Structures are given as C-alpha cells and as structure tokens.
Amino acid sequence: EAKDGGMACKKGGGPSAYRLLFQCVEEASLLIDNEDEWVHIEQGVVVFVCLLKECTPDMVPAIADLIVDSNIYVGSETPRKTSAASAAVDVMLIPHATLSGKLKKSTPQYHALVSKEAGAEMYAQLCREVQQRIEGADEIGGRGASAEGGSADVPQSEGEARGRPRGVHGTYGNRQALKFQSWGPHSHVIEQ
C-alpha cells in the first residue's frame, strides 16, 4: 500500500477497498433499533459507509482521517468547502451495504461486499476512530465531542449555543430509517 495524502491506497489502481457517500445536512435523525431509538445530529455530515472485500483493519484509521479531514463540508455558515473537523460539526456514520452493488443485466449484485463478520468489526473500529478524531478537534481549535458514544444532548433550538460536535453511528447489519434536512444535494462519493 502507498500513502497518498495521509490516505491508504492500493498501488496500481487495483480493486477498491471502500465507498463513502457524504451528504452535508442541517440536521439528521437515524432510527437505530427499527423500533423507537433515534440518534440525532445538528449541522454536519452524514456518511454512508460501504466496506468492500479489499478493506483491511489497518486501512480503518486512514478512512477515519478521510471522513473527518476532507474538505467536503458546506453549510449555511460555511459557504466554502471545509472539513468536518475545521467546521466543528457533527458526523453521522451509517453502514450502507448496497453501495457495493453493480448491475448484472437489470439486477444488482453485491459480490464486492466484505463479509458480515469482518465488516462489523471494521465498522465498529471506524466508529471509534471517527469519535476519537472529533474529540481531538477540541485540542486543535474545534469544539470536541461527547465520549458517550454519540447520544449526548445537543441544544435543539437555533437560538441556543450549539455545543460540542458529536459523532453518532448506525447499527451494522440493520436496516434503518433516516430523516434529514439539507441545503441541497451537497453529496460526494469517495471510492478508494
């Protein structure tokens, strides 16, 4: 593997190891237990995460860096692209297996997806890594994050101080309901 801009990449343009879809949001809520447990973020980024067969645990720290440090965030108060760490905004991770799909005739196939066991372990590692980086933003001028795994209270009204950014995440292997409000289709797909 080569290091390129702090991100682990395969040499020679081999198969991809992961796909990420970033969506900038004003707010988002995710139903994580398919019944009544929701996690919520304010201004920030929803990141749909798909880990592919080529992904290995040693790539996860670089994926976390990419999520937190890439200049893809655009918000109502930040018209120029900046990173989630620099803007000190919330990050929501959502596992999204169908991003691995490729059409064969008219039917999607998901053969590139990592095994469920390996995917669950790497996704849990990624959630921890992103949470640690968001908390570290406090040390470099951002506002830090909750260490309670992403379910700390955040002021809901626009008039209240926003508080510290948070990292929250969905449940691996679960189909989950998502509601979000955004400023537009500020979406980015990253595949490496």
mmCIF file of C-alpha atoms in Angstrom:
data_model
loop_
_atom_site.group_PDB
_atom_site.id
_atom_site.type_symbol
_atom_site.label_atom_id
_atom_site.label_comp_id
_atom_site.label_asym_id
_atom_site.label_seq_id
_atom_site.Cartn_x
_atom_site.Cartn_y
_atom_site.Cartn_z
ATOM 1 C CA GLU A 1 0.000 0.000 0.000
ATOM 2 C CA ALA A 2 1.101 3.525 -0.681
ATOM 3 C CA LYS A 3 0.482 6.557 1.480
ATOM 4 C CA ASP A 4 -1.060 9.363 -0.541
ATOM 5 C CA GLY A 5 -2.158 12.495 1.254
ATOM 6 C CA GLY A 6 -2.484 10.572 4.509
ATOM 7 C CA MET A 7 -4.873 8.022 2.985
ATOM 8 C CA ALA A 8 -4.073 4.354 2.491
ATOM 9 C CA CYS A 9 -4.466 3.488 -1.181
ATOM 10 C CA LYS A 10 -3.854 0.374 -3.226
ATOM 11 C CA LYS A 11 -0.952 0.621 -5.659
ATOM 12 C CA GLY A 12 -1.625 0.127 -9.325
ATOM 13 C CA GLY A 13 -5.321 1.048 -9.320
ATOM 14 C CA GLY A 14 -6.481 -2.343 -8.012
ATOM 15 C CA PRO A 15 -9.947 -3.078 -6.668
ATOM 16 C CA SER A 16 -11.497 -0.556 -4.315
ATOM 17 C CA ALA A 17 -11.465 -1.170 -0.559
ATOM 18 C CA TYR A 18 -14.359 1.108 0.403
ATOM 19 C CA ARG A 19 -17.009 3.526 -0.840
ATOM 20 C CA LEU A 20 -18.201 6.520 1.125
ATOM 21 C CA LEU A 21 -21.118 8.792 0.298
ATOM 22 C CA PHE A 22 -21.039 12.137 2.131
ATOM 23 C CA GLN A 23 -24.164 14.300 2.472
ATOM 24 C CA CYS A 24 -23.974 17.710 4.168
ATOM 25 C CA VAL A 25 -27.031 18.281 6.366
ATOM 26 C CA GLU A 26 -28.685 20.906 8.550
ATOM 27 C CA GLU A 27 -29.888 18.077 10.762
ATOM 28 C CA ALA A 28 -30.426 14.322 10.574
ATOM 29 C CA SER A 29 -32.096 11.602 12.632
ATOM 30 C CA LEU A 30 -31.456 7.868 12.349
ATOM 31 C CA LEU A 31 -33.620 5.084 13.776
ATOM 32 C CA ILE A 32 -31.019 2.618 15.035
ATOM 33 C CA ASP A 33 -33.125 -0.202 16.526
ATOM 34 C CA ASN A 34 -36.014 -0.374 13.992
ATOM 35 C CA GLU A 35 -38.433 0.471 16.820
ATOM 36 C CA ASP A 36 -38.034 3.752 18.692
ATOM 37 C CA GLU A 37 -34.365 4.564 19.422
ATOM 38 C CA TRP A 38 -33.182 7.536 17.376
ATOM 39 C CA VAL A 39 -29.828 9.332 17.225
ATOM 40 C CA HIS A 40 -29.761 12.925 16.028
ATOM 41 C CA ILE A 41 -27.189 15.368 14.719
ATOM 42 C CA GLU A 42 -27.357 19.075 14.037
ATOM 43 C CA GLN A 43 -25.299 20.729 11.257
ATOM 44 C CA GLY A 44 -22.851 18.244 9.909
ATOM 45 C CA VAL A 45 -22.188 15.384 7.578
ATOM 46 C CA VAL A 46 -23.968 12.061 7.116
ATOM 47 C CA VAL A 47 -21.505 9.478 5.810
ATOM 48 C CA PHE A 48 -22.821 6.271 4.242
ATOM 49 C CA VAL A 49 -20.091 3.645 4.703
ATOM 50 C CA CYS A 50 -19.574 0.590 2.487
ATOM 51 C CA LEU A 51 -16.596 -1.642 3.234
ATOM 52 C CA LEU A 52 -15.550 -3.892 0.364
ATOM 53 C CA LYS A 53 -13.638 -7.207 0.255
ATOM 54 C CA GLU A 54 -10.300 -5.425 -0.222
ATOM 55 C CA CYS A 55 -10.698 -3.454 3.021
ATOM 56 C CA THR A 56 -8.481 -4.463 5.939
ATOM 57 C CA PRO A 57 -8.430 -3.299 9.580
ATOM 58 C CA ASP A 58 -5.159 -1.397 9.023
ATOM 59 C CA MET A 59 -6.971 0.845 6.488
ATOM 60 C CA VAL A 60 -9.590 1.993 9.001
ATOM 61 C CA PRO A 61 -7.529 4.814 10.609
ATOM 62 C CA ALA A 62 -6.939 6.340 7.162
ATOM 63 C CA ILE A 63 -10.657 6.080 6.347
ATOM 64 C CA ALA A 64 -11.454 7.870 9.624
ATOM 65 C CA ASP A 65 -8.945 10.603 8.729
ATOM 66 C CA LEU A 66 -10.575 10.998 5.325
ATOM 67 C CA ILE A 67 -14.047 11.314 6.884
ATOM 68 C CA VAL A 68 -13.014 13.940 9.431
ATOM 69 C CA ASP A 69 -10.358 15.874 7.479
ATOM 70 C CA SER A 70 -11.578 16.005 3.840
ATOM 71 C CA ASN A 71 -12.701 19.441 2.662
ATOM 72 C CA ILE A 72 -16.219 18.388 1.681
ATOM 73 C CA TYR A 73 -18.402 20.091 4.263
ATOM 74 C CA VAL A 74 -20.506 23.061 3.090
ATOM 75 C CA GLY A 75 -23.079 24.597 5.418
ATOM 76 C CA SER A 76 -25.229 27.667 5.853
ATOM 77 C CA GLU A 77 -22.461 29.361 7.845
ATOM 78 C CA THR A 78 -19.577 27.915 5.831
ATOM 79 C CA PRO A 79 -20.119 28.661 2.118
ATOM 80 C CA ARG A 80 -16.631 27.387 1.208
ATOM 81 C CA LYS A 81 -15.771 23.719 1.473
ATOM 82 C CA THR A 82 -14.033 22.791 4.704
ATOM 83 C CA SER A 83 -13.538 19.664 6.787
ATOM 84 C CA ALA A 84 -15.896 18.431 9.494
ATOM 85 C CA ALA A 85 -13.032 18.896 11.986
ATOM 86 C CA SER A 86 -12.364 22.501 10.904
ATOM 87 C CA ALA A 87 -16.042 23.429 10.898
ATOM 88 C CA ALA A 88 -16.536 21.571 14.221
ATOM 89 C CA VAL A 89 -19.767 19.947 13.015
ATOM 90 C CA ASP A 90 -21.447 16.638 13.816
ATOM 91 C CA VAL A 91 -20.741 13.423 11.905
ATOM 92 C CA MET A 92 -23.220 10.555 11.472
ATOM 93 C CA LEU A 93 -21.930 7.221 10.137
ATOM 94 C CA ILE A 94 -24.422 4.852 8.507
ATOM 95 C CA PRO A 95 -23.454 1.395 7.231
ATOM 96 C CA HIS A 96 -24.697 1.047 3.655
ATOM 97 C CA ALA A 97 -24.068 -2.349 2.044
ATOM 98 C CA THR A 98 -25.900 -1.576 -1.188
ATOM 99 C CA LEU A 99 -23.201 0.933 -2.188
ATOM 100 C CA SER A 100 -21.238 -2.198 -3.163
ATOM 101 C CA GLY A 101 -23.777 -3.082 -5.851
ATOM 102 C CA LYS A 102 -23.085 -3.500 -9.541
ATOM 103 C CA LEU A 103 -25.778 -4.208 -12.091
ATOM 104 C CA LYS A 104 -25.703 -7.557 -13.876
ATOM 105 C CA LYS A 105 -28.288 -7.108 -16.614
ATOM 106 C CA SER A 106 -31.035 -5.413 -14.570
ATOM 107 C CA THR A 107 -30.335 -6.989 -11.153
ATOM 108 C CA PRO A 108 -27.915 -5.562 -8.568
ATOM 109 C CA GLN A 109 -25.182 -7.910 -7.370
ATOM 110 C CA TYR A 110 -23.257 -7.363 -4.123
ATOM 111 C CA HIS A 111 -20.258 -9.678 -4.561
ATOM 112 C CA ALA A 112 -17.721 -6.952 -3.709
ATOM 113 C CA LEU A 113 -19.048 -6.530 -0.138
ATOM 114 C CA VAL A 114 -16.812 -7.534 2.781
ATOM 115 C CA SER A 115 -18.020 -10.483 4.895
ATOM 116 C CA LYS A 116 -20.585 -9.555 7.553
ATOM 117 C CA GLU A 117 -18.260 -10.505 10.441
ATOM 118 C CA ALA A 118 -15.227 -8.599 9.124
ATOM 119 C CA GLY A 119 -17.420 -5.673 8.132
ATOM 120 C CA ALA A 120 -18.994 -5.442 11.578
ATOM 121 C CA GLU A 121 -15.566 -5.429 13.264
ATOM 122 C CA MET A 122 -14.092 -2.801 10.917
ATOM 123 C CA TYR A 123 -17.237 -0.638 11.102
ATOM 124 C CA ALA A 124 -17.083 -0.669 14.922
ATOM 125 C CA GLN A 125 -13.393 0.286 14.702
ATOM 126 C CA LEU A 126 -14.235 3.088 12.250
ATOM 127 C CA CYS A 127 -16.931 4.465 14.590
ATOM 128 C CA ARG A 128 -14.414 4.555 17.462
ATOM 129 C CA GLU A 129 -11.716 6.164 15.277
ATOM 130 C CA VAL A 130 -14.048 8.896 13.984
ATOM 131 C CA GLN A 131 -15.299 9.578 17.523
ATOM 132 C CA GLN A 132 -11.707 9.947 18.767
ATOM 133 C CA ARG A 133 -10.837 12.367 15.961
ATOM 134 C CA ILE A 134 -13.900 14.508 16.621
ATOM 135 C CA GLU A 135 -12.988 14.652 20.310
ATOM 136 C CA GLY A 136 -9.453 15.614 19.268
ATOM 137 C CA ALA A 137 -10.832 18.574 17.302
ATOM 138 C CA ASP A 138 -11.257 20.289 20.678
ATOM 139 C CA GLU A 139 -7.493 20.191 21.168
ATOM 140 C CA ILE A 140 -6.805 21.857 17.808
ATOM 141 C CA GLY A 141 -9.368 24.616 17.984
ATOM 142 C CA GLY A 142 -12.639 22.798 17.313
ATOM 143 C CA ARG A 143 -15.227 22.009 19.947
ATOM 144 C CA GLY A 144 -14.621 18.305 20.704
ATOM 145 C CA ALA A 145 -17.306 15.624 21.062
ATOM 146 C CA SER A 146 -19.196 13.540 23.529
ATOM 147 C CA ALA A 147 -17.411 10.427 24.740
ATOM 148 C CA GLU A 148 -20.737 8.732 25.459
ATOM 149 C CA GLY A 149 -20.895 7.114 22.023
ATOM 150 C CA GLY A 150 -22.821 9.836 20.305
ATOM 151 C CA SER A 151 -26.071 10.104 22.226
ATOM 152 C CA ALA A 152 -25.373 13.197 24.355
ATOM 153 C CA ASP A 153 -27.936 16.003 24.423
ATOM 154 C CA VAL A 154 -27.463 18.809 21.907
ATOM 155 C CA PRO A 155 -29.466 22.047 22.030
ATOM 156 C CA GLN A 156 -32.341 21.795 19.568
ATOM 157 C CA SER A 157 -33.265 25.458 19.017
ATOM 158 C CA GLU A 158 -31.285 27.704 16.723
ATOM 159 C CA GLY A 159 -31.108 30.365 19.453
ATOM 160 C CA GLU A 160 -29.228 28.125 21.865
ATOM 161 C CA ALA A 161 -25.498 27.600 21.730
ATOM 162 C CA ARG A 162 -24.803 24.612 19.537
ATOM 163 C CA GLY A 163 -22.405 22.936 21.935
ATOM 164 C CA ARG A 164 -19.765 20.406 21.066
ATOM 165 C CA PRO A 165 -19.839 18.386 17.838
ATOM 166 C CA ARG A 166 -20.707 14.733 18.102
ATOM 167 C CA GLY A 167 -20.108 11.530 16.279
ATOM 168 C CA VAL A 168 -23.062 9.164 16.110
ATOM 169 C CA HIS A 169 -23.499 5.976 14.159
ATOM 170 C CA GLY A 170 -25.997 3.464 12.945
ATOM 171 C CA THR A 171 -26.084 -0.257 13.642
ATOM 172 C CA TYR A 172 -24.142 -2.541 11.310
ATOM 173 C CA GLY A 173 -26.317 -5.094 9.530
ATOM 174 C CA ASN A 174 -29.578 -3.326 10.430
ATOM 175 C CA ARG A 175 -31.948 -1.637 8.023
ATOM 176 C CA GLN A 176 -32.500 1.828 9.479
ATOM 177 C CA ALA A 177 -34.834 4.764 8.889
ATOM 178 C CA LEU A 178 -33.153 8.098 8.103
ATOM 179 C CA LYS A 179 -34.624 11.600 8.047
ATOM 180 C CA PHE A 180 -32.556 14.635 7.134
ATOM 181 C CA GLN A 181 -32.804 18.229 6.044
ATOM 182 C CA SER A 182 -30.124 19.753 3.838
ATOM 183 C CA TRP A 183 -29.271 22.901 1.903
ATOM 184 C CA GLY A 184 -29.255 20.954 -1.308
ATOM 185 C CA PRO A 185 -27.603 17.950 -2.884
ATOM 186 C CA HIS A 186 -24.167 18.582 -1.373
ATOM 187 C CA SER A 187 -23.161 14.948 -1.856
ATOM 188 C CA HIS A 188 -19.749 13.475 -2.560
ATOM 189 C CA VAL A 189 -18.777 9.889 -3.347
ATOM 190 C CA ILE A 190 -15.285 8.749 -2.406
ATOM 191 C CA GLU A 191 -14.015 5.362 -3.501
ATOM 192 C CA GLN A 192 -10.551 4.013 -2.852
#
